[in-house]
Coordinates of N, CA and C in Angstrom, one line a residue:
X176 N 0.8 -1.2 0.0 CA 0.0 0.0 0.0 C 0.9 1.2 0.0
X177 N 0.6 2.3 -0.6 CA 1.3 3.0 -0.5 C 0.5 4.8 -0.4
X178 N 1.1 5.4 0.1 CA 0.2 7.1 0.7 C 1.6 8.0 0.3
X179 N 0.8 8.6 -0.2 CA 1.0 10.3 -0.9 C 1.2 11.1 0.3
X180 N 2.5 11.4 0.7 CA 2.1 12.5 1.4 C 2.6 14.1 1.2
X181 N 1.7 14.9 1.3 CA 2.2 16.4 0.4 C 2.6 17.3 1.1
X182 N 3.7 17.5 1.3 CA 4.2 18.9 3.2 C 4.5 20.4 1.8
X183 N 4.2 21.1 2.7 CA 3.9 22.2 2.2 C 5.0 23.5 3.4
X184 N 5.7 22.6 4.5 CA 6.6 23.6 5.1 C 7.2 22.2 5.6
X185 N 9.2 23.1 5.5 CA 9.9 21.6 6.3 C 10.1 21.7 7.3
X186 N 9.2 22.6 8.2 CA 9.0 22.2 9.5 C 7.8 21.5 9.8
X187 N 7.0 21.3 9.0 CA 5.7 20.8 9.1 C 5.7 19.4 8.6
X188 N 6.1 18.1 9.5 CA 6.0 17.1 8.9 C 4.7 15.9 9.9
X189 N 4.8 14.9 9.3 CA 3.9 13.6 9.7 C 3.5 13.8 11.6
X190 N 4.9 13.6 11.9 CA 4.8 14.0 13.4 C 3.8 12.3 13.4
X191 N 3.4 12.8 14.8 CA 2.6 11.2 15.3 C 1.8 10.5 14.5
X192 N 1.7 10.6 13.2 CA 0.8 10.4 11.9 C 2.3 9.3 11.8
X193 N 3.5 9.8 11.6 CA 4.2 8.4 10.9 C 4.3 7.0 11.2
X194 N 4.4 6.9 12.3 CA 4.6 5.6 13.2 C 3.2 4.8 12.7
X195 N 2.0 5.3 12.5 CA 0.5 4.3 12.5 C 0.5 4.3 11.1
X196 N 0.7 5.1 10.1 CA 0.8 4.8 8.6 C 1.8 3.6 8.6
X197 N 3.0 3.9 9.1 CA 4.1 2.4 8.4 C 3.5 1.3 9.1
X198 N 3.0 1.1 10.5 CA 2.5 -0.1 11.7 C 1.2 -0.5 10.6
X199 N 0.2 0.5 9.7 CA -0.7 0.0 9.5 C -0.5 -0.9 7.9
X200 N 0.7 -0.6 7.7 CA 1.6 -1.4 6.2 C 1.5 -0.1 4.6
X201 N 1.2 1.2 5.2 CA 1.7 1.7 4.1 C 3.0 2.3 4.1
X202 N 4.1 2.2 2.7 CA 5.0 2.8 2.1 C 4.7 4.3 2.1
X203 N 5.8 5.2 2.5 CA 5.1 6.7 2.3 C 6.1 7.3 1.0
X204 N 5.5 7.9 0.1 CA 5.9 9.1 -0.5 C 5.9 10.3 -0.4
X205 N 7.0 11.1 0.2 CA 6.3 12.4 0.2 C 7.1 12.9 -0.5
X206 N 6.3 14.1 -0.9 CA 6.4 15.4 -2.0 C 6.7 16.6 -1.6
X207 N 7.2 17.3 -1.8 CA 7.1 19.0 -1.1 C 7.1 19.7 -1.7
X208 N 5.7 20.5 -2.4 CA 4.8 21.2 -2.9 C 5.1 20.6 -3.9
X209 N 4.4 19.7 -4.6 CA 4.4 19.2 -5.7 C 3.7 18.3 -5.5
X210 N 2.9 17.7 -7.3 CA 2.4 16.1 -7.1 C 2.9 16.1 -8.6
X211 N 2.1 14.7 -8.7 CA 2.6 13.5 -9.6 C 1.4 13.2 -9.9
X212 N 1.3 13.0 -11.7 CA -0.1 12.4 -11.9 C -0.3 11.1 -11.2
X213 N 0.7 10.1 -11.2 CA 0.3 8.8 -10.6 C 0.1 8.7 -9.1
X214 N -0.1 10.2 -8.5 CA -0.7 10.5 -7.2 C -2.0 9.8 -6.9
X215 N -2.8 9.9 -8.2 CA -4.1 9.5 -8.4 C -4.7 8.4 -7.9
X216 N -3.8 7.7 -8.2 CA -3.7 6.3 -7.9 C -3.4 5.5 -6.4
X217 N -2.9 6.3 -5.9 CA -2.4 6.1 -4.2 C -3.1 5.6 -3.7
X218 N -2.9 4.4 -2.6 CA -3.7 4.2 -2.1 C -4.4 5.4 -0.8
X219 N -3.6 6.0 -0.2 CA -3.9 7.1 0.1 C -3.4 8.2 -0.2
X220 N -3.9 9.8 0.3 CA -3.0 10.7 -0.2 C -3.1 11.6 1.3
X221 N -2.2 12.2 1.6 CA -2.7 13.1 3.2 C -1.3 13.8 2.8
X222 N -2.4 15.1 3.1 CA -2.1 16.5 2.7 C -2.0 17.4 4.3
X223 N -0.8 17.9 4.2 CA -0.6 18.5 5.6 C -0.8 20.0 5.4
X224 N -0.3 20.4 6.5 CA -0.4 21.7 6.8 C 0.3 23.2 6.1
X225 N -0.2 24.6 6.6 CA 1.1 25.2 5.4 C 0.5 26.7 5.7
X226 N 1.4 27.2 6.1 CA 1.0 29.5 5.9 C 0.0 29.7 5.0
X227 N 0.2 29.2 3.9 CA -0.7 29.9 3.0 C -2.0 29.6 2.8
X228 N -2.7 30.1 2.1 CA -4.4 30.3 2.2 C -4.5 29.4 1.1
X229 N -5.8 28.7 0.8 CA -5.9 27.8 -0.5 C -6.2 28.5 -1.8
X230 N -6.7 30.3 -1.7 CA -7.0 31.1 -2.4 C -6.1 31.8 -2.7
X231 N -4.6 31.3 -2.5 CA -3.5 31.7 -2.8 C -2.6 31.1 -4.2
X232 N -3.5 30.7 -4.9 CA -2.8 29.9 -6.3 C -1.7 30.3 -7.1
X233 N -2.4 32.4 -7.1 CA -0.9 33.0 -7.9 C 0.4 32.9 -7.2
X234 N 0.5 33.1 -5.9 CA 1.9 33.0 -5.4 C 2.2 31.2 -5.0
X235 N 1.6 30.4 -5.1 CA 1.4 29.0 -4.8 C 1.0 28.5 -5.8
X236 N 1.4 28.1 -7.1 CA 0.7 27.3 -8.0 C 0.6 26.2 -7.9
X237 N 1.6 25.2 -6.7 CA 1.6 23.8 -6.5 C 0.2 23.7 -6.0
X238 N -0.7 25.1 -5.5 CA -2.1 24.7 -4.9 C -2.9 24.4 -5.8
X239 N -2.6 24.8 -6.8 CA -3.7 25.0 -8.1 C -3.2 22.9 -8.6
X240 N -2.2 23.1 -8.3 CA -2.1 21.1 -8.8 C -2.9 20.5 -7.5
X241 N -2.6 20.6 -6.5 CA -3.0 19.9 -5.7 C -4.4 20.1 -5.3
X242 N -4.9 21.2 -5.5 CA -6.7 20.7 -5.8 C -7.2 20.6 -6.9
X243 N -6.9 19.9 -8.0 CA -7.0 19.4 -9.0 C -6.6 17.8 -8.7
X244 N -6.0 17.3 -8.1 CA -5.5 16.3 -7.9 C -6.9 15.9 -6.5
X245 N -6.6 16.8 -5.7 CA -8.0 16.3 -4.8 C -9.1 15.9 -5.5
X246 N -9.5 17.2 -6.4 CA -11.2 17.4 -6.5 C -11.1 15.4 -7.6
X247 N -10.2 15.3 -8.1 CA -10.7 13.9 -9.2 C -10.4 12.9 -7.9
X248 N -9.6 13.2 -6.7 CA -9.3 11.9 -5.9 C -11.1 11.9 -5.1
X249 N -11.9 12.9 -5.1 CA -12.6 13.0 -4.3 C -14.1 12.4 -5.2
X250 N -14.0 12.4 -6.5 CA -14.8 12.0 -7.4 C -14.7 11.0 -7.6
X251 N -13.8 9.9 -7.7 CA -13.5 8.9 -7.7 C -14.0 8.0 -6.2
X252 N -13.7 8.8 -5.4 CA -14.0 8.2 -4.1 C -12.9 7.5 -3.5
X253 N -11.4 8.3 -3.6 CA -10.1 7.5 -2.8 C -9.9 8.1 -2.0
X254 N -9.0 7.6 -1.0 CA -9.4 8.3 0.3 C -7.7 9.0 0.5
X255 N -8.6 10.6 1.2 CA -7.9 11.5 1.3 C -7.6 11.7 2.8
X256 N -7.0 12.4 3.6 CA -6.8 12.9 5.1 C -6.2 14.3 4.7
X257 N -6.7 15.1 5.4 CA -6.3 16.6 5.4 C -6.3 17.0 6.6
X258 N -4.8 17.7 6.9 CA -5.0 17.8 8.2 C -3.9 19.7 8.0
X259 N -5.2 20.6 8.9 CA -5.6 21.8 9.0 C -5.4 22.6 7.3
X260 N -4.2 23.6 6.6 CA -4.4 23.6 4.9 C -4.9 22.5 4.2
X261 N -4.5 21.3 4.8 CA -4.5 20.0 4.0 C -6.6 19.9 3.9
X262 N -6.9 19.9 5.3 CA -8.3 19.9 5.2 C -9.1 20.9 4.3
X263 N -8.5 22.1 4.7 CA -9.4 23.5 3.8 C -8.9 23.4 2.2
X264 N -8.0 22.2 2.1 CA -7.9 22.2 0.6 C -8.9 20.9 0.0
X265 N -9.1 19.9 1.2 CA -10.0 18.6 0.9 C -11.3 19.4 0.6
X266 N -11.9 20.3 1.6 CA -12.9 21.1 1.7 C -13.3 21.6 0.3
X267 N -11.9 22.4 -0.3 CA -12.7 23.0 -1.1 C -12.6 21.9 -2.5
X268 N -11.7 21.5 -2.9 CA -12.7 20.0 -3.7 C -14.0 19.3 -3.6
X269 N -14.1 19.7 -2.4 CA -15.2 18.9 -1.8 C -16.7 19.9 -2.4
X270 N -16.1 20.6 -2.5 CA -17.6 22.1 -3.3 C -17.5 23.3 -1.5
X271 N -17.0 22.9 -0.6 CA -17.2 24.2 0.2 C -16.8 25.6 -0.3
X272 N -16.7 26.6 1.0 CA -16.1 27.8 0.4 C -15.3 28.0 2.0
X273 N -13.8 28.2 1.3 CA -12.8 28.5 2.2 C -12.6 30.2 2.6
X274 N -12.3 30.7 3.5 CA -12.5 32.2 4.0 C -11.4 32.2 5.2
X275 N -11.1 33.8 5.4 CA -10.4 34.3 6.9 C -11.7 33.8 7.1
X276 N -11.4 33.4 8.6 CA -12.5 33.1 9.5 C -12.6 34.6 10.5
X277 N -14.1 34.8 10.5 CA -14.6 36.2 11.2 C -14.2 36.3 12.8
X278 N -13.5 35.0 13.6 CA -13.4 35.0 14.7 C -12.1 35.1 15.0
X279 N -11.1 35.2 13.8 CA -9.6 35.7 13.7 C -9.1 34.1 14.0
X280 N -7.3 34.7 14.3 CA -6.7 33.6 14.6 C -7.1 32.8 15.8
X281 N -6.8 31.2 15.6 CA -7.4 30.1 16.4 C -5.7 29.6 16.9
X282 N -5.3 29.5 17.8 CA -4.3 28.8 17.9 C -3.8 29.1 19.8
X283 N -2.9 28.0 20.2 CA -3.1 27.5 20.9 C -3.4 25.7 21.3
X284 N -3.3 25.1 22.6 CA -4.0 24.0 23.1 C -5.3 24.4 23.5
X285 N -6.2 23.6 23.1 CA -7.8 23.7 23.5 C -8.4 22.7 22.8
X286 N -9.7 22.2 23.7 CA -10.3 21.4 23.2 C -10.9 21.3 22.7
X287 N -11.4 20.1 21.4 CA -12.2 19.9 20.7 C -13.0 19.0 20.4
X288 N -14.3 19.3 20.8 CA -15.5 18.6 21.0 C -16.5 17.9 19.6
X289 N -16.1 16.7 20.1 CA -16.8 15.7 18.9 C -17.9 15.7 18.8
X290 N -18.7 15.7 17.9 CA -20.5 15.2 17.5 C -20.3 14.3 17.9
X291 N -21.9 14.7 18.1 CA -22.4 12.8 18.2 C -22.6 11.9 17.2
X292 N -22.5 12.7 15.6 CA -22.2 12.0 14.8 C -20.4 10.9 14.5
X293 N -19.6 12.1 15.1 CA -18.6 11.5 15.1 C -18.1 10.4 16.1
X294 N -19.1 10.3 17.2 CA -18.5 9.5 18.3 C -19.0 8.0 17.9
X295 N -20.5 8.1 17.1 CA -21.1 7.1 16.7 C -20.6 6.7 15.3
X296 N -19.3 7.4 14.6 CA -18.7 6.9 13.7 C -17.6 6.0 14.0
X297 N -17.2 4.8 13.2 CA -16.6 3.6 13.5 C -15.3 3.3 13.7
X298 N -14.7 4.6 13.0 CA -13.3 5.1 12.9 C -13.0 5.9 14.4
X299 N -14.3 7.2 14.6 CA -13.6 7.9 16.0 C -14.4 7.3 17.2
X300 N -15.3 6.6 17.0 CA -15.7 5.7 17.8 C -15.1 5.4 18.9
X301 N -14.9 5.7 20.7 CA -14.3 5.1 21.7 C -13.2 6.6 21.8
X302 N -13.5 7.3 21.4 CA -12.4 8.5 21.8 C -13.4 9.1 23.2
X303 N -12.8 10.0 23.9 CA -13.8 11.4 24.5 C -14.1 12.0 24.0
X304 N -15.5 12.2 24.2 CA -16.1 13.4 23.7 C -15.1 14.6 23.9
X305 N -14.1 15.3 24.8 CA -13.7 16.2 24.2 C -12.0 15.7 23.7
X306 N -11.4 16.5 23.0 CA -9.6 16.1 22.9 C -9.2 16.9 23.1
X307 N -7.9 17.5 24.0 CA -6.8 18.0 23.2 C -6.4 18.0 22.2
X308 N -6.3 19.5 22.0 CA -5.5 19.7 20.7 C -4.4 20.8 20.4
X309 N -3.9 21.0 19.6 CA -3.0 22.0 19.0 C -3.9 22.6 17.7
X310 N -3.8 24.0 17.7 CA -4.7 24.9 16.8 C -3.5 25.9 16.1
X311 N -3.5 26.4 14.9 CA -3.1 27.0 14.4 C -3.4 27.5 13.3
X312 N -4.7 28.3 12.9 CA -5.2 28.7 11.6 C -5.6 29.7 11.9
X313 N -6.2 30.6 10.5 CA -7.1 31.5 10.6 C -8.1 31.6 9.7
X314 N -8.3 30.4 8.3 CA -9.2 30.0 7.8 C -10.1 29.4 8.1
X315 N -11.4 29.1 7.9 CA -11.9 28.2 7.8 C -13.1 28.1 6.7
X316 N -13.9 27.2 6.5 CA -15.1 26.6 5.7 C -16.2 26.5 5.6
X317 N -17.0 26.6 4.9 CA -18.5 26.8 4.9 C -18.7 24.6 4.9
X318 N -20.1 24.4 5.4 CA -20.8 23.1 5.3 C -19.6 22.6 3.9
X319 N -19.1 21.5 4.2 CA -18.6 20.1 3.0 C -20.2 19.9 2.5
X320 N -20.3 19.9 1.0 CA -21.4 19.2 0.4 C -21.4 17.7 0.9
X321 N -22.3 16.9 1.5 CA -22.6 15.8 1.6 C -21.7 14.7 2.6
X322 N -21.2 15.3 3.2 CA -20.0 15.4 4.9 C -20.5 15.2 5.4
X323 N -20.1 14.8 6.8 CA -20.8 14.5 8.0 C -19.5 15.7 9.1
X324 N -20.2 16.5 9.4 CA -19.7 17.4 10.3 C -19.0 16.3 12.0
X325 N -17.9 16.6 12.0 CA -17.3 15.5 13.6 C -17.0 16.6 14.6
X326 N -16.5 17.7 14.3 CA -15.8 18.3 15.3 C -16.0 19.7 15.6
X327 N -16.4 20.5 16.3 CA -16.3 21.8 16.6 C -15.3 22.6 18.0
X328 N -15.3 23.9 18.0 CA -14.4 24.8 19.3 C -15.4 25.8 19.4
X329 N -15.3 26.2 20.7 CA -15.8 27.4 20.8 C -15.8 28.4 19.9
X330 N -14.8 28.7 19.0 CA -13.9 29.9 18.1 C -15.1 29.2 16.7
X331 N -14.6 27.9 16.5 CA -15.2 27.8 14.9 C -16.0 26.3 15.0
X332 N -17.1 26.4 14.0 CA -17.8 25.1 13.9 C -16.9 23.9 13.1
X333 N -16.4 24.2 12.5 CA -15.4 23.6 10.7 C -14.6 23.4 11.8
X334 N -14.5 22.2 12.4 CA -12.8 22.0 13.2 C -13.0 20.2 12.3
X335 N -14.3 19.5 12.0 CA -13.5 18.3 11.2 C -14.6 17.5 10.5
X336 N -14.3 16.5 9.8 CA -15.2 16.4 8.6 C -14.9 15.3 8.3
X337 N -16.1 14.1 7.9 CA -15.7 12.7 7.2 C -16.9 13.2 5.9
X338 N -16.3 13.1 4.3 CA -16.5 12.6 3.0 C -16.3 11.1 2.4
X339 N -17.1 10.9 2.6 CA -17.3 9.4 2.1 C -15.7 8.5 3.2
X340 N -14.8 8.0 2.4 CA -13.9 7.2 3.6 C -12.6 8.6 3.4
X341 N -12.8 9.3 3.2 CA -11.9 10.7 3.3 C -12.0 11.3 4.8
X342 N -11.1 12.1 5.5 CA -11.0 12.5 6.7 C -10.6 14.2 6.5
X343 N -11.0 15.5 7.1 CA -10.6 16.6 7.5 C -10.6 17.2 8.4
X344 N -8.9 17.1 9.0 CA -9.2 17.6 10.5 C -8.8 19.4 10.7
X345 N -9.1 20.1 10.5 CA -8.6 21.1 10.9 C -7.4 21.5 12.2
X346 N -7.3 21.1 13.2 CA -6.2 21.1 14.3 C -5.1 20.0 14.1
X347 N -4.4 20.2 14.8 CA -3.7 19.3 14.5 C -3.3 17.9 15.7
X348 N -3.6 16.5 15.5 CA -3.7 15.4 16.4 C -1.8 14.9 16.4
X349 N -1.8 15.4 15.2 CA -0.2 14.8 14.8 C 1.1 15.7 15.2
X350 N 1.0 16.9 15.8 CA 1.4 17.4 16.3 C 2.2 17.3 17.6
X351 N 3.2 16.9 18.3 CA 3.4 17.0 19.6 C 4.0 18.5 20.0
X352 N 4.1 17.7 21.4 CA 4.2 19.1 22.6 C 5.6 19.7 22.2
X353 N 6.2 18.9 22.0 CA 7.9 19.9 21.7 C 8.2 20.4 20.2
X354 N 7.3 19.5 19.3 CA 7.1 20.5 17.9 C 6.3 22.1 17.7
X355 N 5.3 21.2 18.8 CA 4.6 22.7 19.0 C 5.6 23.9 19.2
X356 N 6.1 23.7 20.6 CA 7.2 24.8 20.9 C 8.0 25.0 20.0
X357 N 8.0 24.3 19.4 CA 9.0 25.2 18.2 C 8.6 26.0 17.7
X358 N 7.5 25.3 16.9 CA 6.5 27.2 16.5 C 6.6 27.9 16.9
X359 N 6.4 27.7 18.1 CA 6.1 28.9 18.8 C 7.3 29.9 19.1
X360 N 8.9 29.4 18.8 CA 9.5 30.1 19.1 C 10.3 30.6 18.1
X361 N 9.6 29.4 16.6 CA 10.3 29.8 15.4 C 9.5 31.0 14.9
X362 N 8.2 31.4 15.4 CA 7.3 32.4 14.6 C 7.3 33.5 15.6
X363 N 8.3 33.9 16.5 CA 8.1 34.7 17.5 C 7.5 36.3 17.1
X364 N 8.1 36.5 16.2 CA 8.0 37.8 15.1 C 6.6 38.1 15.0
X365 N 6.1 36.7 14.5 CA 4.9 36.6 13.4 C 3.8 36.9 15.1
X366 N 3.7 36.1 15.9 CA 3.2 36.0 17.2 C 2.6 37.6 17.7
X367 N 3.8 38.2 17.7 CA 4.1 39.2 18.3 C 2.9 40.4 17.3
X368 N 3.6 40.3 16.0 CA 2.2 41.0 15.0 C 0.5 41.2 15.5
X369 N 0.5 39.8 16.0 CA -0.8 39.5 16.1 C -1.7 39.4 17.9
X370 N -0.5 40.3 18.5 CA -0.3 40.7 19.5 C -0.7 39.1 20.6
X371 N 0.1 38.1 20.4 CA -0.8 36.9 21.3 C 0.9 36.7 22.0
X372 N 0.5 36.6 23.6 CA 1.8 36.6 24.5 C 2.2 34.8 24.3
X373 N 3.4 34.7 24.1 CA 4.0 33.3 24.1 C 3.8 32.5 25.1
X374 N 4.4 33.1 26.2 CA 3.9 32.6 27.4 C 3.1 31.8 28.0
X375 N 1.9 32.4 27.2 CA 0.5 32.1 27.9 C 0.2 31.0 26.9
X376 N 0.7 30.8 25.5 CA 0.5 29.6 24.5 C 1.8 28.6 24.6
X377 N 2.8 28.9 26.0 CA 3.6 27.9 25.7 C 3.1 26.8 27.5
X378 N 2.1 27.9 27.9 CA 1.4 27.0 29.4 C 1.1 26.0 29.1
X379 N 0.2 25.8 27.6 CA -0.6 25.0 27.5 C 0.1 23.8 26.5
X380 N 1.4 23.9 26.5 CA 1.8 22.6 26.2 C 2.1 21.3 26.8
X381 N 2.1 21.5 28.4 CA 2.2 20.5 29.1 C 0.4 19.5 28.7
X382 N -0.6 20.1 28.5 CA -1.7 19.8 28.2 C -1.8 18.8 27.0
X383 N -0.9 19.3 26.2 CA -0.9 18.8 24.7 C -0.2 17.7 24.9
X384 N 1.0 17.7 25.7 CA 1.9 16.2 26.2 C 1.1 15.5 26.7
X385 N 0.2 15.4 28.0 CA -0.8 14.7 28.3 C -1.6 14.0 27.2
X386 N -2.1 14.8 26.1 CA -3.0 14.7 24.8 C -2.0 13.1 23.4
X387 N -1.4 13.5 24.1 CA -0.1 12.6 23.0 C -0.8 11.4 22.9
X388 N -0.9 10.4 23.8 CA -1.4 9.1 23.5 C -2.7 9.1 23.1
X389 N -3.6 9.8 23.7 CA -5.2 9.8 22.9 C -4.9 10.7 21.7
X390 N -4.1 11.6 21.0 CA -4.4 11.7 20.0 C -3.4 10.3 18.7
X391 N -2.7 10.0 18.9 CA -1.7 9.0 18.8 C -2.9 7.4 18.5
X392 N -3.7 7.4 19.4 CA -5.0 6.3 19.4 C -5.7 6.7 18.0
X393 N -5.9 8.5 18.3 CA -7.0 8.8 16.8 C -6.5 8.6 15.6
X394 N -5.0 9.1 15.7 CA -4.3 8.8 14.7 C -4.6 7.2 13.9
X395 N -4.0 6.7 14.9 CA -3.9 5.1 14.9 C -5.3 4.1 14.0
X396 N -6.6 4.8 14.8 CA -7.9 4.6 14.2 C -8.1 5.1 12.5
X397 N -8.0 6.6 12.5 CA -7.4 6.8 11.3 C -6.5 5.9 9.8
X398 N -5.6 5.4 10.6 CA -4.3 4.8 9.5 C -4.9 3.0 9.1
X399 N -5.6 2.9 10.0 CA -6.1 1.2 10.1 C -7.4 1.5 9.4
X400 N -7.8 2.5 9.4 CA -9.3 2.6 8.4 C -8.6 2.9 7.0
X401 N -8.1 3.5 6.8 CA -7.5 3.8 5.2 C -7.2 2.1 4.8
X402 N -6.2 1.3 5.9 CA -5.4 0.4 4.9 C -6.9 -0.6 5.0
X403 N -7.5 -0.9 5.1 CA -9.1 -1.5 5.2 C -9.1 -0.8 3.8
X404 N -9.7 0.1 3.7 CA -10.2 0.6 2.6 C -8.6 0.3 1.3
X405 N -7.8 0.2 1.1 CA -7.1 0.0 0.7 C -7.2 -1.7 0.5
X406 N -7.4 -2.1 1.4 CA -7.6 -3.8 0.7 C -8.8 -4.3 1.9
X407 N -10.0 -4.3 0.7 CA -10.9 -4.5 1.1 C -11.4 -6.7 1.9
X408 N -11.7 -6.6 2.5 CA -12.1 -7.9 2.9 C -13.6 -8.5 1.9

């Protein structure tokens, strides 16, 4: 089996997502801002994270490939994972509409609370109703055409989304507590812009260490439903 994976920053990689893809028997490919027609074909494809907006095509043309490469993976019916750009780019293949979000930047540890669609789904099935997470966007999406909405925050409803056997998470599960900190001290500049004290978002990383094994489990649930769908019984 083999999964497409598309990083879009080389600080932004798999993180706790690698370990359950290889345990679950897929080979990884990854790309950095680029695809390949025979992308198509993958058994999966999971699309990460990334600064830029998905309505950013002129200064990003690798976006303009890679939702073109979604929207036929999504018509077809092969299964995708997007996790935070990665999702608002599944999204908008999907027919949504991607936007700043009106409630500004989202970032930080905080939790995120499942539907009860999602808990009674078979994949996130046996999680808590709420998770730790790591956040870092300021996009988000209108309703996925024909989605099942899983996840919301206080800040935004669009935190996650199952399309047919496709996944979109907007936060991030794959994330750990000492990657995080990095951000946080690689974007100090950027932080500072947007007037949010470090400090107070580097409290809440002991939270997100705690969060490690249950999100690590979601993960886990996640990588063993793709290779299922990948070789069907």
């Amino acid at each position: 089996m083999r999964a497409v994976v598309l990083q879009h920053e080389t600080h932004e990689g798999l993180g706790l997502l690698e370990k359950p893809l290889l345990e679950a028997g897929f080979t990884l490919t990854r790309r950095f801002r680029g695809v390949e027609h025979k992308d198509l074909e993958a058994d999966l494809l999971v699309v990460l994270g990334g600064s830029m907006s998905v309505w950013a095509t002129d200064q990003h043309p690798f976006l303009r490939d890679e939702l073109a490469l979604l929207v036929e993976r999504v018509a077809l019916g092969r299964p995708c994972l997007g996790l935070c750009l990665g999702a608002q780019l599944l999204a908008t293949a999907a027919g949504a509409q991607v936007s700043a979000g009106k409630n500004g930047l989202e970032i930080g540890v905080a939790p995120v609370r499942w539907t009860k669609a999602a808990l009674e789904d078979p994949v996130i099935k046996g999680v808590p109703a709420k998770s730790m997470a790591a956040h870092w966007h300021e996009d988000t999406w209108t309703a996925v055409p024909n989605a099942t909405l899983l996840a919301s925050t206080d800040r935004y409803t669009q935190q996650a989304f199952r399309l047919g056997d496709s996944f979109g998470l907007q936060f991030h599960p794959e994330l750990t507590a000492d990657a995080y900190g990095e951000w946080l001290t690689r974007d100090l500049e950027l932080l500072a812009l947007y007037e949010k004290n470090v400090d107070e978002l580097r409290a809440g990383l002991p939270k997100l260490k705690a969060a490690e094994a249950e999100n690590t489990l979601l993960l886990e649930r996640l990588a063993h439903h793709f290779a299922r769908r990948a070789t069907p019984h």
